[in-house]
PDB file of C-alpha atoms in Angstrom:
ATOM      1  CA  MET O  74      89.701 146.967 201.169  1.00  0.00           C
ATOM      2  CA  MET O  75      90.818 146.780 197.554  1.00  0.00           C
ATOM      3  CA  SER O  76      92.223 143.439 196.377  1.00  0.00           C
ATOM      4  CA  GLU O  77      95.370 143.223 194.274  1.00  0.00           C
ATOM      5  CA  VAL O  78      93.283 141.914 191.377  1.00  0.00           C
ATOM      6  CA  LEU O  79      90.943 144.904 191.581  1.00  0.00           C
ATOM      7  CA  ALA O  80      93.823 147.389 191.830  1.00  0.00           C
ATOM      8  CA  ARG O  81      95.436 145.921 188.701  1.00  0.00           C
ATOM      9  CA  TRP O  82      92.104 145.777 186.860  1.00  0.00           C
ATOM     10  CA  ASN O  83      91.318 149.405 187.710  1.00  0.00           C
ATOM     11  CA  ALA O  84      94.609 150.376 186.019  1.00  0.00           C
ATOM     12  CA  GLU O  85      94.194 148.215 182.863  1.00  0.00           C
ATOM     13  CA  SER O  86      93.339 149.544 179.416  1.00  0.00           C
ATOM     14  CA  VAL O  87      89.626 149.422 178.584  1.00  0.00           C
ATOM     15  CA  GLN O  88      90.129 146.455 176.233  1.00  0.00           C
ATOM     16  CA  ARG O  89      92.086 144.427 178.772  1.00  0.00           C
ATOM     17  CA  ALA O  90      89.619 145.341 181.522  1.00  0.00           C
ATOM     18  CA  GLU O  91      86.704 144.119 179.391  1.00  0.00           C
ATOM     19  CA  ALA O  92      88.520 140.873 178.623  1.00  0.00           C
ATOM     20  CA  GLY O  93      89.414 140.487 182.289  1.00  0.00           C
ATOM     21  CA  VAL O  94      85.805 140.219 183.465  1.00  0.00           C
ATOM     22  CA  LEU O  95      84.203 138.509 180.471  1.00  0.00           C
ATOM     23  CA  ALA O  96      84.595 135.070 182.094  1.00  0.00           C
ATOM     24  CA  CYS O  97      82.386 136.294 184.948  1.00  0.00           C
ATOM     25  CA  ASN O  98      79.517 137.141 182.592  1.00  0.00           C
ATOM     26  CA  GLY O  99      79.546 136.405 178.865  1.00  0.00           C
ATOM     27  CA  SER O 100      77.753 139.587 177.812  1.00  0.00           C
ATOM     28  CA  LYS O 101      80.175 141.832 175.961  1.00  0.00           C
ATOM     29  CA  THR O 102      78.006 144.857 176.753  1.00  0.00           C
ATOM     30  CA  TRP O 103      78.107 143.984 180.462  1.00  0.00           C
ATOM     31  CA  ALA O 104      81.915 143.654 180.337  1.00  0.00           C
ATOM     32  CA  ARG O 105      82.251 146.934 178.413  1.00  0.00           C
ATOM     33  CA  GLU O 106      80.042 148.825 180.878  1.00  0.00           C
ATOM     34  CA  MET O 107      81.826 147.305 183.866  1.00  0.00           C
ATOM     35  CA  ALA O 108      85.192 148.377 182.436  1.00  0.00           C
ATOM     36  CA  ALA O 109      83.855 151.862 181.673  1.00  0.00           C
ATOM     37  CA  GLY O 110      82.686 152.256 185.279  1.00  0.00           C
ATOM     38  CA  ARG O 111      86.160 151.917 186.758  1.00  0.00           C
ATOM     39  CA  PRO O 112      87.751 152.629 189.107  1.00  0.00           C
ATOM     40  CA  TYR O 113      85.908 150.694 191.784  1.00  0.00           C
ATOM     41  CA  ALA O 114      86.861 151.198 195.429  1.00  0.00           C
ATOM     42  CA  ASP O 115      86.294 147.624 196.582  1.00  0.00           C
ATOM     43  CA  ALA O 116      84.552 144.308 195.920  1.00  0.00           C
ATOM     44  CA  ASP O 117      81.199 145.622 197.160  1.00  0.00           C
ATOM     45  CA  ALA O 118      81.343 148.456 194.629  1.00  0.00           C
ATOM     46  CA  VAL O 119      82.090 145.947 191.849  1.00  0.00           C
ATOM     47  CA  LEU O 120      79.149 143.745 192.875  1.00  0.00           C
ATOM     48  CA  GLU O 121      76.778 146.705 193.112  1.00  0.00           C
ATOM     49  CA  ALA O 122      77.861 147.962 189.689  1.00  0.00           C
ATOM     50  CA  SER O 123      77.498 144.483 188.225  1.00  0.00           C
ATOM     51  CA  ASP O 124      73.913 144.176 189.469  1.00  0.00           C
ATOM     52  CA  ARG O 125      73.042 147.637 188.160  1.00  0.00           C
ATOM     53  CA  VAL O 126      74.632 147.086 184.748  1.00  0.00           C
ATOM     54  CA  TRP O 127      73.093 143.615 184.379  1.00  0.00           C
ATOM     55  CA  ALA O 128      69.591 144.862 185.207  1.00  0.00           C
ATOM     56  CA  GLY O 129      69.875 147.609 182.592  1.00  0.00           C
ATOM     57  CA  LEU O 130      70.862 145.402 179.660  1.00  0.00           C
ATOM     58  CA  ALA O 131      68.693 144.352 176.730  1.00  0.00           C
ATOM     59  CA  GLU O 132      67.393 140.822 176.231  1.00  0.00           C
ATOM     60  CA  PHE O 133      69.984 140.276 173.473  1.00  0.00           C
ATOM     61  CA  ASP O 134      72.788 140.918 175.978  1.00  0.00           C
ATOM     62  CA  TRP O 135      71.260 138.547 178.523  1.00  0.00           C
ATOM     63  CA  CYS O 136      70.956 135.801 175.908  1.00  0.00           C
ATOM     64  CA  GLU O 137      74.561 136.399 174.859  1.00  0.00           C
ATOM     65  CA  ALA O 138      75.637 135.677 178.445  1.00  0.00           C
ATOM     66  CA  PHE O 139      73.379 132.618 178.692  1.00  0.00           C
ATOM     67  CA  ALA O 140      74.992 131.158 175.551  1.00  0.00           C
ATOM     68  CA  THR O 141      78.390 131.005 177.278  1.00  0.00           C
ATOM     69  CA  HIS O 142      77.132 128.423 179.774  1.00  0.00           C
ATOM     70  CA  PRO O 143      77.428 124.706 179.182  1.00  0.00           C
ATOM     71  CA  ARG O 144      74.339 122.624 179.792  1.00  0.00           C
ATOM     72  CA  ILE O 145      74.123 121.308 183.346  1.00  0.00           C
ATOM     73  CA  GLY O 146      76.178 118.119 183.397  1.00  0.00           C
ATOM     74  CA  GLU O 147      78.239 119.042 180.315  1.00  0.00           C
ATOM     75  CA  ARG O 148      81.707 120.529 180.123  1.00  0.00           C
ATOM     76  CA  HIS O 149      81.550 122.644 176.984  1.00  0.00           C
ATOM     77  CA  ALA O 150      79.744 125.613 175.492  1.00  0.00           C
ATOM     78  CA  ALA O 151      80.553 127.131 172.135  1.00  0.00           C
ATOM     79  CA  ALA O 152      81.052 130.682 173.411  1.00  0.00           C
ATOM     80  CA  ALA O 153      82.624 129.924 176.790  1.00  0.00           C
ATOM     81  CA  SER O 154      86.128 130.800 177.904  1.00  0.00           C
ATOM     82  CA  VAL O 155      88.419 128.291 179.570  1.00  0.00           C
ATOM     83  CA  THR O 156      88.009 130.142 182.875  1.00  0.00           C
ATOM     84  CA  SER O 157      84.216 130.236 182.716  1.00  0.00           C
ATOM     85  CA  LEU O 158      84.153 126.517 181.859  1.00  0.00           C
ATOM     86  CA  ALA O 159      86.373 125.765 184.851  1.00  0.00           C
ATOM     87  CA  TRP O 160      84.104 127.821 187.093  1.00  0.00           C
ATOM     88  CA  SER O 161      81.026 126.082 185.627  1.00  0.00           C
ATOM     89  CA  GLY O 162      82.617 122.777 186.555  1.00  0.00           C
ATOM     90  CA  GLN O 163      83.148 123.940 190.134  1.00  0.00           C
ATOM     91  CA  GLU O 164      79.621 125.335 190.346  1.00  0.00           C
ATOM     92  CA  GLN O 165      78.122 122.107 189.035  1.00  0.00           C
ATOM     93  CA  ALA O 166      80.324 119.728 191.040  1.00  0.00           C
ATOM     94  CA  ALA O 167      77.554 118.541 193.361  1.00  0.00           C
ATOM     95  CA  SER O 168      75.291 117.894 190.384  1.00  0.00           C
ATOM     96  CA  GLU O 169      77.641 115.187 189.133  1.00  0.00           C
ATOM     97  CA  ASN O 170      76.427 112.852 191.870  1.00  0.00           C
ATOM     98  CA  GLY O 171      73.303 110.878 191.164  1.00  0.00           C
ATOM     99  CA  SER O 172      72.065 107.949 189.175  1.00  0.00           C
ATOM    100  CA  ASP O 173      72.488 107.335 185.472  1.00  0.00           C
ATOM    101  CA  ALA O 174      68.707 107.619 185.204  1.00  0.00           C
ATOM    102  CA  ASP O 175      68.878 111.130 186.697  1.00  0.00           C
ATOM    103  CA  THR O 176      71.624 112.011 184.235  1.00  0.00           C
ATOM    104  CA  GLU O 177      69.471 110.849 181.322  1.00  0.00           C
ATOM    105  CA  ARG O 178      66.415 112.681 182.695  1.00  0.00           C
ATOM    106  CA  LEU O 179      68.459 115.861 183.110  1.00  0.00           C
ATOM    107  CA  ALA O 180      69.815 115.649 179.561  1.00  0.00           C
ATOM    108  CA  ALA O 181      66.310 115.119 178.162  1.00  0.00           C
ATOM    109  CA  ALA O 182      64.877 117.929 180.299  1.00  0.00           C
ATOM    110  CA  ASN O 183      67.681 120.264 179.143  1.00  0.00           C
ATOM    111  CA  ARG O 184      66.805 119.555 175.507  1.00  0.00           C
ATOM    112  CA  GLU O 185      63.090 120.110 176.167  1.00  0.00           C
ATOM    113  CA  TYR O 186      63.822 123.378 177.989  1.00  0.00           C
ATOM    114  CA  GLU O 187      65.948 124.676 175.115  1.00  0.00           C
ATOM    115  CA  LYS O 188      63.248 123.722 172.631  1.00  0.00           C
ATOM    116  CA  ARG O 189      60.601 125.552 174.684  1.00  0.00           C
ATOM    117  CA  PHE O 190      62.553 128.678 175.674  1.00  0.00           C
ATOM    118  CA  GLY O 191      65.296 128.919 173.030  1.00  0.00           C
ATOM    119  CA  VAL O 192      68.176 129.217 175.526  1.00  0.00           C
ATOM    120  CA  VAL O 193      70.188 126.897 177.753  1.00  0.00           C
ATOM    121  CA  PHE O 194      68.655 126.156 181.176  1.00  0.00           C
ATOM    122  CA  LEU O 195      70.415 128.432 183.616  1.00  0.00           C
ATOM    123  CA  ILE O 196      70.598 127.900 187.360  1.00  0.00           C
ATOM    124  CA  CYS O 197      73.063 128.944 190.011  1.00  0.00           C
ATOM    125  CA  ALA O 198      74.018 125.317 190.616  1.00  0.00           C
ATOM    126  CA  SER O 199      76.595 125.892 193.340  1.00  0.00           C
ATOM    127  CA  GLY O 200      75.849 123.363 196.066  1.00  0.00           C
ATOM    128  CA  LEU O 201      72.776 121.882 194.374  1.00  0.00           C
ATOM    129  CA  THR O 202      72.400 118.166 193.752  1.00  0.00           C
ATOM    130  CA  LYS O 203      71.399 116.712 190.401  1.00  0.00           C
ATOM    131  CA  GLY O 204      67.965 115.930 191.863  1.00  0.00           C
ATOM    132  CA  GLU O 205      67.481 119.520 193.066  1.00  0.00           C
ATOM    133  CA  ILE O 206      68.518 120.896 189.687  1.00  0.00           C
ATOM    134  CA  LEU O 207      66.207 118.501 187.872  1.00  0.00           C
ATOM    135  CA  ALA O 208      63.294 119.452 190.147  1.00  0.00           C
ATOM    136  CA  ALA O 209      63.930 123.159 189.493  1.00  0.00           C
ATOM    137  CA  LEU O 210      64.160 122.585 185.755  1.00  0.00           C
ATOM    138  CA  GLU O 211      60.915 120.625 185.697  1.00  0.00           C
ATOM    139  CA  GLU O 212      59.139 123.269 187.800  1.00  0.00           C
ATOM    140  CA  ARG O 213      60.376 126.092 185.580  1.00  0.00           C
ATOM    141  CA  MET O 214      59.092 124.366 182.426  1.00  0.00           C
ATOM    142  CA  GLY O 215      55.578 125.378 183.527  1.00  0.00           C
ATOM    143  CA  ARG O 216      56.351 129.092 183.466  1.00  0.00           C
ATOM    144  CA  SER O 217      55.593 131.606 180.767  1.00  0.00           C
ATOM    145  CA  ALA O 218      58.436 132.725 178.515  1.00  0.00           C
ATOM    146  CA  GLU O 219      58.520 136.107 180.285  1.00  0.00           C
ATOM    147  CA  GLU O 220      58.583 134.554 183.766  1.00  0.00           C
ATOM    148  CA  GLU O 221      61.349 132.192 182.737  1.00  0.00           C
ATOM    149  CA  LEU O 222      63.421 134.940 181.139  1.00  0.00           C
ATOM    150  CA  ASN O 223      63.194 136.903 184.398  1.00  0.00           C
ATOM    151  CA  GLU O 224      64.279 133.809 186.353  1.00  0.00           C
ATOM    152  CA  ALA O 225      67.206 133.141 184.005  1.00  0.00           C
ATOM    153  CA  VAL O 226      68.282 136.792 184.351  1.00  0.00           C
ATOM    154  CA  GLU O 227      68.249 136.416 188.153  1.00  0.00           C
ATOM    155  CA  GLN O 228      70.172 133.130 188.010  1.00  0.00           C
ATOM    156  CA  GLN O 229      72.819 134.754 185.775  1.00  0.00           C
ATOM    157  CA  ARG O 230      73.072 137.672 188.216  1.00  0.00           C
ATOM    158  CA  ARG O 231      73.770 135.218 191.043  1.00  0.00           C
ATOM    159  CA  ILE O 232      76.319 133.279 188.974  1.00  0.00           C
ATOM    160  CA  THR O 233      78.037 136.527 188.001  1.00  0.00           C
ATOM    161  CA  ARG O 234      78.343 137.566 191.652  1.00  0.00           C
ATOM    162  CA  LEU O 235      79.907 134.192 192.550  1.00  0.00           C
ATOM    163  CA  ARG O 236      82.360 134.446 189.671  1.00  0.00           C
ATOM    164  CA  LEU O 237      83.265 138.055 190.421  1.00  0.00           C
ATOM    165  CA  GLY O 238      84.069 136.977 193.983  1.00  0.00           C
ATOM    166  CA  ARG O 239      86.349 134.201 192.702  1.00  0.00           C
ATOM    167  CA  TRP O 240      87.981 136.552 190.212  1.00  0.00           C
ATOM    168  CA  LEU O 241      88.585 139.245 192.842  1.00  0.00           C
ATOM    169  CA  ARG O 242      90.211 136.614 195.083  1.00  0.00           C
ATOM    170  CA  GLY O 243      92.482 135.583 192.197  1.00  0.00           C
ATOM    171  CA  GLU O 244      91.033 132.070 191.865  1.00  0.00           C
TER     172      GLU O 244
END
């Protein structure tokens, strides 16, 4: 069944349609290709198209999306929209619990990750504790740049699917 949000989005101009989904994934190429693929019959069709478009993008486009995410535990990112920041806050809510020592370790690990890989640490944090996120970050530091890029791409795909679901429900 088509949601009201999807019905309206299917009828929008290309520019408005691109802007409408950009908070779900910060890649402008992804948003442009999603808008160009309309109309979509239902949420499943949107999610399938999103996965297909995301997998076909260049590394530049992936990194553009990564740059719109705040660091875990922070509430701002230079290229983020208000909506994507609000969703990041919801996704990271469980990670706010934990000790001050964990917070400091996470901040230090974030900086080390960015120094090593050149992008913000990206994880689908929904429901994860600060300790679980920190453990994942520390484990991923041992990966090659190619392995970590592939993991970040997968994490962004998962985040995008969560955000598309929220967007389609009008949240």
